[in-house]
Coordinates of C-alpha atoms in Angstrom, one line a residue:
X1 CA -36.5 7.6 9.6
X2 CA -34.6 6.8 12.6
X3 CA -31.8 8.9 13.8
X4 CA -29.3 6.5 14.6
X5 CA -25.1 6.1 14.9
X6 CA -24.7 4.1 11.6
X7 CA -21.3 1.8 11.3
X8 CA -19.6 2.0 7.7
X9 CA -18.0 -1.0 5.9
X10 CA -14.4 -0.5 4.9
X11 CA -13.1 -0.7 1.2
X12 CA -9.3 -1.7 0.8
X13 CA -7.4 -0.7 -2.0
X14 CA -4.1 -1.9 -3.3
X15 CA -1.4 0.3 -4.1
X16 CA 2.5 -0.2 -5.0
X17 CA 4.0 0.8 -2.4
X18 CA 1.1 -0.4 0.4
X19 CA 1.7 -3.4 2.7
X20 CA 0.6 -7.4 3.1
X21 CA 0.0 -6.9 6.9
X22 CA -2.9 -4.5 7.8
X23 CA -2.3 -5.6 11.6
X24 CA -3.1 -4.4 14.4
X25 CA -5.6 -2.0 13.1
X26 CA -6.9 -5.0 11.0
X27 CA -5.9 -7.8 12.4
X28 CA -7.3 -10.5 9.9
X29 CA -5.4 -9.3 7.4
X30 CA -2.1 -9.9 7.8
X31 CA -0.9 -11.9 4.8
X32 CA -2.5 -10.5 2.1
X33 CA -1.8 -11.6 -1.6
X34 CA -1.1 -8.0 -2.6
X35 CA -0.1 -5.2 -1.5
X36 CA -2.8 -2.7 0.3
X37 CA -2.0 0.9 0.4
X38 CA -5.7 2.3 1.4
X39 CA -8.1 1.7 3.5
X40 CA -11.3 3.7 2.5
X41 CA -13.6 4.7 5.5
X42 CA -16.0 7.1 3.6
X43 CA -15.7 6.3 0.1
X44 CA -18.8 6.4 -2.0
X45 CA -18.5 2.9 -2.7
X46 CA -18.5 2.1 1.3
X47 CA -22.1 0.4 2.4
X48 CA -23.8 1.2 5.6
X49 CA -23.2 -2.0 8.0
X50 CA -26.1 -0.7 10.3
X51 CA -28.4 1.8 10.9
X52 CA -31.8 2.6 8.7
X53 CA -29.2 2.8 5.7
X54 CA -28.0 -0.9 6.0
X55 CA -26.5 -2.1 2.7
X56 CA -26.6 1.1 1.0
X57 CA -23.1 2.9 -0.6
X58 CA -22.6 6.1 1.2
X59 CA -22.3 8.1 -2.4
X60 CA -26.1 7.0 -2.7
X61 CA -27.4 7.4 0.7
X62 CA -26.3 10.9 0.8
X63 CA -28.2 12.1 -1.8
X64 CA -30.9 11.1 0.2
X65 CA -30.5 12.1 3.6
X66 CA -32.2 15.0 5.2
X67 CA -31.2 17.9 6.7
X68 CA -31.5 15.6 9.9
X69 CA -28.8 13.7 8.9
X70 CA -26.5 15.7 6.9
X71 CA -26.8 19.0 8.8
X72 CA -28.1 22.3 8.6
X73 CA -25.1 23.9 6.7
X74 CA -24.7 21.1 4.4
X75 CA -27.7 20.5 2.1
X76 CA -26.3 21.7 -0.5
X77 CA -23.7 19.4 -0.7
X78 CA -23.9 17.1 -4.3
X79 CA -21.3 14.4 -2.7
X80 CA -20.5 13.4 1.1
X81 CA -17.8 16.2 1.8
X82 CA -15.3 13.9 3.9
X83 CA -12.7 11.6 2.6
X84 CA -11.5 9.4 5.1
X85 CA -8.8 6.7 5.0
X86 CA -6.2 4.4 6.8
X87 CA -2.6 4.8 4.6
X88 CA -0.5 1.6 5.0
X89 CA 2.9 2.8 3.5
X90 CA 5.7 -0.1 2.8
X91 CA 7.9 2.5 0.4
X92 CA 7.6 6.2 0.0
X93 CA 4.6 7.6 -1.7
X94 CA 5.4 9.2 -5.0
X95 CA 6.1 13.1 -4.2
X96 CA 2.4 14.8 -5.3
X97 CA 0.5 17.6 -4.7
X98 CA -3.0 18.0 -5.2
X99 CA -4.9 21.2 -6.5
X100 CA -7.2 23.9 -4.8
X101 CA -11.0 23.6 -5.3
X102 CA -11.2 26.6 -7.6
X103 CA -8.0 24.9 -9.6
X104 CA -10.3 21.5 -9.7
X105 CA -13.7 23.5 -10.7
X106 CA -11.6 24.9 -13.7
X107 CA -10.1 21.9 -15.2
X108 CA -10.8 18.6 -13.3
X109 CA -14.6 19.4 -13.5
X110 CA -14.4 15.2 -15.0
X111 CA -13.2 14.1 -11.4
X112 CA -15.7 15.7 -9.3
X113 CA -14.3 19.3 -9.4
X114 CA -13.0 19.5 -5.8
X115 CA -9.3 20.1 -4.5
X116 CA -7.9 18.4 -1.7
X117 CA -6.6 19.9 1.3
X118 CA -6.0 16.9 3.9
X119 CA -4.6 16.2 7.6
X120 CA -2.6 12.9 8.5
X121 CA -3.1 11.8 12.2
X122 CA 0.0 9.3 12.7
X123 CA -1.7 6.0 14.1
X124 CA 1.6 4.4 14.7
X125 CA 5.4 4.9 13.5
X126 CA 8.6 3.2 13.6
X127 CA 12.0 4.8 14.8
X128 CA 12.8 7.1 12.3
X129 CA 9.8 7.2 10.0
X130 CA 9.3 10.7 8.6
X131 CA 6.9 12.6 6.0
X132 CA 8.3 15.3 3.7
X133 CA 5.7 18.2 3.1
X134 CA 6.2 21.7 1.6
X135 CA 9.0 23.0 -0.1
X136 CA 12.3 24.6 1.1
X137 CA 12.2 28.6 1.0
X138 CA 14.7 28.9 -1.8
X139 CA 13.2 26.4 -3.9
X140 CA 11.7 27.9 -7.5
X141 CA 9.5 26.5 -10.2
X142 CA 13.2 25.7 -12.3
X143 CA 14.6 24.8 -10.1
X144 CA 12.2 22.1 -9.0
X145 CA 11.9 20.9 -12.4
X146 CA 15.7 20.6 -12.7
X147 CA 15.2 18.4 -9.5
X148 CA 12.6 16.2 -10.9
X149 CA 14.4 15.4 -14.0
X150 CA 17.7 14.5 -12.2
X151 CA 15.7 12.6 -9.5
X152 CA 17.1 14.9 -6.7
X153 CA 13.3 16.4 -5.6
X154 CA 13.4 14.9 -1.8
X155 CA 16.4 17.9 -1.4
X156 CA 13.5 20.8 -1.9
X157 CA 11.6 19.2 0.7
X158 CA 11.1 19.9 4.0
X159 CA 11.3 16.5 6.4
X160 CA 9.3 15.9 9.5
X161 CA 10.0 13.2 11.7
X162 CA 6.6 11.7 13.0
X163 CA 5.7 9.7 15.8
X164 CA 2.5 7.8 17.2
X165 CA -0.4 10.8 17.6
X166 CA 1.4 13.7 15.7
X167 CA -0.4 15.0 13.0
X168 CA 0.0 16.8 10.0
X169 CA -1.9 19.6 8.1
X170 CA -1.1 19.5 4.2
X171 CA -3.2 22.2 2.5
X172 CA -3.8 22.2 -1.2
X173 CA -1.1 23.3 -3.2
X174 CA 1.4 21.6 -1.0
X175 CA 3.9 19.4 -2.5
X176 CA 4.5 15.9 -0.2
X177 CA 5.5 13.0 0.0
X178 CA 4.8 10.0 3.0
X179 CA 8.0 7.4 3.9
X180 CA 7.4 3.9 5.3
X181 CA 7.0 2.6 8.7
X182 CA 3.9 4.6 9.1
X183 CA 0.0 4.2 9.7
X184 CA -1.6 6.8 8.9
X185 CA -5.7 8.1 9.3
X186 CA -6.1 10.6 6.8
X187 CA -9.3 12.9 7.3
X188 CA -9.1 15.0 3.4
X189 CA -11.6 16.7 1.2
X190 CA -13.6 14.3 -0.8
X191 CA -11.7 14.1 -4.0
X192 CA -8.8 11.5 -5.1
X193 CA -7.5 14.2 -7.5
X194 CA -3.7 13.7 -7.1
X195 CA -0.4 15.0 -9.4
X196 CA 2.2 13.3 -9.4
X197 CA 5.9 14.4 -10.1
X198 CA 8.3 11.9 -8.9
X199 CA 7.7 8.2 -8.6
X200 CA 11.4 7.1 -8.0
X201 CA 11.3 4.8 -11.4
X202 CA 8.8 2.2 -10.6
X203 CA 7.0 -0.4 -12.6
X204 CA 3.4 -1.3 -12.2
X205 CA 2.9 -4.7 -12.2
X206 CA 2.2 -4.6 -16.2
X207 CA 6.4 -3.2 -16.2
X208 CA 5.3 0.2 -16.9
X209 CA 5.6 3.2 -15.2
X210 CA 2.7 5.1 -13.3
X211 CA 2.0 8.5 -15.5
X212 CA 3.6 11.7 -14.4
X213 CA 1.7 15.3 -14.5
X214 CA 4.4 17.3 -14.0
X215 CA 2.9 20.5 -15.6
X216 CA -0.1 20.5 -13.6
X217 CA 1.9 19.9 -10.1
X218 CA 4.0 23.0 -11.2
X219 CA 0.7 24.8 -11.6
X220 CA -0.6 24.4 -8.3
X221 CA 2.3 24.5 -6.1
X222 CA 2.7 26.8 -3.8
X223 CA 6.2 28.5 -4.6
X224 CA 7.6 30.6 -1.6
X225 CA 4.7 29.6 1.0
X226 CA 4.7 27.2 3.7
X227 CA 1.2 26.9 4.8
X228 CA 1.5 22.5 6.5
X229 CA 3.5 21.5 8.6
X230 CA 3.1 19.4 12.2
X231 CA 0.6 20.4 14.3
X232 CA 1.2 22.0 18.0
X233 CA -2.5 20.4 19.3
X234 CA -4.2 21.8 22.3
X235 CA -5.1 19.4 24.9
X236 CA -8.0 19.8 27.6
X237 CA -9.3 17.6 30.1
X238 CA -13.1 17.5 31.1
X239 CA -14.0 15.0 33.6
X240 CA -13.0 11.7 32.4
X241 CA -12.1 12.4 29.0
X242 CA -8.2 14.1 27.1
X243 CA -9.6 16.3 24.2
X244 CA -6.5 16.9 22.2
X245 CA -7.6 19.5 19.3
X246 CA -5.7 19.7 15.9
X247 CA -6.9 21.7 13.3
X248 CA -9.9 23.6 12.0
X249 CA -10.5 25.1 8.6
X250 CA -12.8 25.7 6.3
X251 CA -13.1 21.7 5.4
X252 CA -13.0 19.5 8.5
X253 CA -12.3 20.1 12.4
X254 CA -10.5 17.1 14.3
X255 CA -9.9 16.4 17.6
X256 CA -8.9 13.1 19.8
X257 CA -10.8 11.8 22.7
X258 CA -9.2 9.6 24.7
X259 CA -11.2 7.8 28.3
X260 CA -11.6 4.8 29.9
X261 CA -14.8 5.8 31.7
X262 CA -18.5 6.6 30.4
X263 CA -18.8 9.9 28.6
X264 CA -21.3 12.1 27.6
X265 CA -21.8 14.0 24.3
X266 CA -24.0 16.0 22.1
X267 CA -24.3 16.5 18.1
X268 CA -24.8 19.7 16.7
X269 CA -27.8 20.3 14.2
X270 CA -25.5 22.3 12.2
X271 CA -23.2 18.8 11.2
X272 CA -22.7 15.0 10.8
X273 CA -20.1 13.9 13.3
X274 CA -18.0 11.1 12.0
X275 CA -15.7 9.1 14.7
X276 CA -13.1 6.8 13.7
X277 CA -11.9 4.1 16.7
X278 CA -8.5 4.0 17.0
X279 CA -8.3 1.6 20.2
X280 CA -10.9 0.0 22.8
X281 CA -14.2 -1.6 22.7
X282 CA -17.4 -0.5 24.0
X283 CA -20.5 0.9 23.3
X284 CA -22.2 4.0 21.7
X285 CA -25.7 4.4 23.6
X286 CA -28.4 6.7 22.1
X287 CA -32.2 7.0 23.6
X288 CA -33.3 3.2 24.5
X289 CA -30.4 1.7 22.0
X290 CA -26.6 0.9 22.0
X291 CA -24.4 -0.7 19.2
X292 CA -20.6 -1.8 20.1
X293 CA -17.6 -0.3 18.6
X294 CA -14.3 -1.9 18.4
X295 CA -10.8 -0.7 16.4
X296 CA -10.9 0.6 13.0
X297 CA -14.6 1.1 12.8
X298 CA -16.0 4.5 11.3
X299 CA -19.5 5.4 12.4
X300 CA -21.5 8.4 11.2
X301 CA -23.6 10.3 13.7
X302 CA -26.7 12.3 12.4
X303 CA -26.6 15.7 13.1
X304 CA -30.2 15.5 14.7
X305 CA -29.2 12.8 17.3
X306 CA -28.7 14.7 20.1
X307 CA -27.3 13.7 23.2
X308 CA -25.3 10.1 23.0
X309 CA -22.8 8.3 25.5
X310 CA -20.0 6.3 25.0
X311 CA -19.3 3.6 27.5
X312 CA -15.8 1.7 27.2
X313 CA -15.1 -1.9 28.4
X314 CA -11.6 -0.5 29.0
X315 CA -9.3 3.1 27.2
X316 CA -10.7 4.0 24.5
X317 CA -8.8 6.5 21.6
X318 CA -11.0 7.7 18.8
X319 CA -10.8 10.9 16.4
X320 CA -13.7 13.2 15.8
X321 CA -14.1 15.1 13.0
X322 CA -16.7 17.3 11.1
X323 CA -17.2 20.3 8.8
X324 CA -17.1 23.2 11.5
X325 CA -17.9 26.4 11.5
X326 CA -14.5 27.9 12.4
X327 CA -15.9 30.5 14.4
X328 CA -17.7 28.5 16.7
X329 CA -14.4 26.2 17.0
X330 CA -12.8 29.0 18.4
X331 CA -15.3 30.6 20.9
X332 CA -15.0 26.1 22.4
X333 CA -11.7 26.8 23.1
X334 CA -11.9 30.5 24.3
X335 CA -14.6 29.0 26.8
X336 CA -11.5 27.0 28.2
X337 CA -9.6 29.8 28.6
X338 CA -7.3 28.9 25.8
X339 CA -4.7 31.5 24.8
X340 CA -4.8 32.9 21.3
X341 CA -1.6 32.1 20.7
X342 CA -2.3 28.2 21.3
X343 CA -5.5 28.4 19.5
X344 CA -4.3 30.4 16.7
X345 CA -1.6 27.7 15.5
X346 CA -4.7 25.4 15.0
X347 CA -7.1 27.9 12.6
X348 CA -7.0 27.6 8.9
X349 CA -8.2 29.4 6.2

């Protein structure tokens, strides 16, 4: 089978408090008849637009791939690892939190079994948009619930003011909640397993209200630990090309490349790469083959492919990410003569 970059279809999803104008990221779909909250890069219902996988769902391919594709480290993976998505909030998200992966194995076994730890990379933001993640240090499991039922919750919440390329780590166990005027890439664990504790009274369309697990949120929160927050990246520039790195843990590694002139790169045998386009056109040349890339586009690079260049027709943004080993994340950035105490802010259990 040919090692190839392979280009994966996007699923939307509407949500209640999404938007009717996916533009610019999408800009053909800009008055929609319902509201979109999601857009899913790497869900298992997303079909391969190219590559030796063309018209398969991703959930289905996996199972399939070889160690060339999926990665040394990785074959015993039952489900593609990675979660990514474009969030299109009009109104705030409800205020969640979603469990750890040994909290998941335990009791949402039904769902897949796996937690959720997640990063958002802020795509764009209006004046004044903000996120609320974690709680306040004197906040306690009573008296969170007393907030909840007298609908003052946003008050044990810490708020972050975003702007265009800040981002966000939200490990499991972290209560949160996303405001509007916001596009958001969201790079998470594989798993859509979400508790919900404050919706602020809305009606689905049917005039009900979305179901609350309020016993389960108190379960998992973290009481008394801050663990997300925004991100101080580290930036580095090689040649022609801004690396800006955000976080490593356990789950996924991310970093933003950002050039306007031809670049060289390499996959690792021990991973899948998986770059999302931001901004720019170009192409992604491989061997004797190139396939153009444009805005929004996910594309998932074999591990096996080797050496690959990517040649813009003008500045190009994209995000990398992968499941690293956090080790070898480190000793990157110690080659740069990074100082611990920038590199450090970045590492994750």
């Amino acid at each position: 089978m040919n090692l190839e970059p392979s280009r994966l279809e996007t699923v939307f999803l509407p949500r209640i408090w999404g938007a009717r104008s996916l533009a610019p990221l999408f800009p053909e779909r800009t008055t929609l008849p319902e509201p979109i909250g999601e857009a899913w890069l790497t869900g298992n219902d997303c079909r391969f637009a190219t590559g030796p996988y063309t018209g398969r769902k991703l959930g289905e391919a996996w199972r399939a791939m070889p160690a060339e594709w999926t990665g040394s480290r990785l074959g015993g993976e039952g489900t593609f690892p990675l979660l990514l998505k474009f969030i299109f909030p009009e109104d705030k998200l409800s205020v969640q939190v979603h469990p750890d992966d040994d909290y998941a194995r335990r009791y949402e076994s039904r769902q897949g079994g796996r937690g959720k730890t997640e990063m958002w990379y802020a795509v764009s933001a209006r004046p004044g948009a903000e996120v609320m993640v974690g709680l306040k240090a004197n906040v306690t499991p009573e008296s969170f619930r007393r907030a909840v039922a007298d609908g003052t919750v946003e008050d044990c919440l810490e708020r972050i003011a975003v702007s265009a390329g800040d981002a966000i780590y939200v490990p499991a166990g972290t209560a949160h909640t996303i405001g509007p005027g916001l596009v958001l890439c969201e790079i998470q664990e594989h798993s859509d397993i979400t508790y919900r504790v404050y919706d602020y009274d809305r009606l689905t369309a049917e005039g009900t209200p979305r179901p609350l697990h309020i016993e389960k949120a108190l379960d998992v929160i973290h009481f008394g630990e801050q663990g997300g927050g925004k991100i101080e990246p580290v930036r580095i520039t090689r040649g022609s090309v801004t690396e800006t790195y955000y976080v490593a843990c356990r789950y996924f590694a991310t970093e933003r490349w950002e050039f306007a002139e031809r670049i060289a790169a390499v996959t690792q045998r021990q991973h899948f790469d998986l770059l999302i386009v931001l901004s720019g056109n170009g192409r992604i040349e491989w061997r004797d083959a190139a396939a153009d890339y444009a805005p929004a586009q996910v594309w998932l690079l074999p591990a096996a492919l080797g050496a690959y260049q990517l040649a813009p027709a003008g500045p190009t943004t994209l995000l990398r990410t992968y499941i690293p080993d956090v080790n070898d994340f480190v000793r990157r950035l110690v080659d740069q003569r990074i100082e611990e105490s920038a590199w450090s802010r970045l590492v994750y259990p």
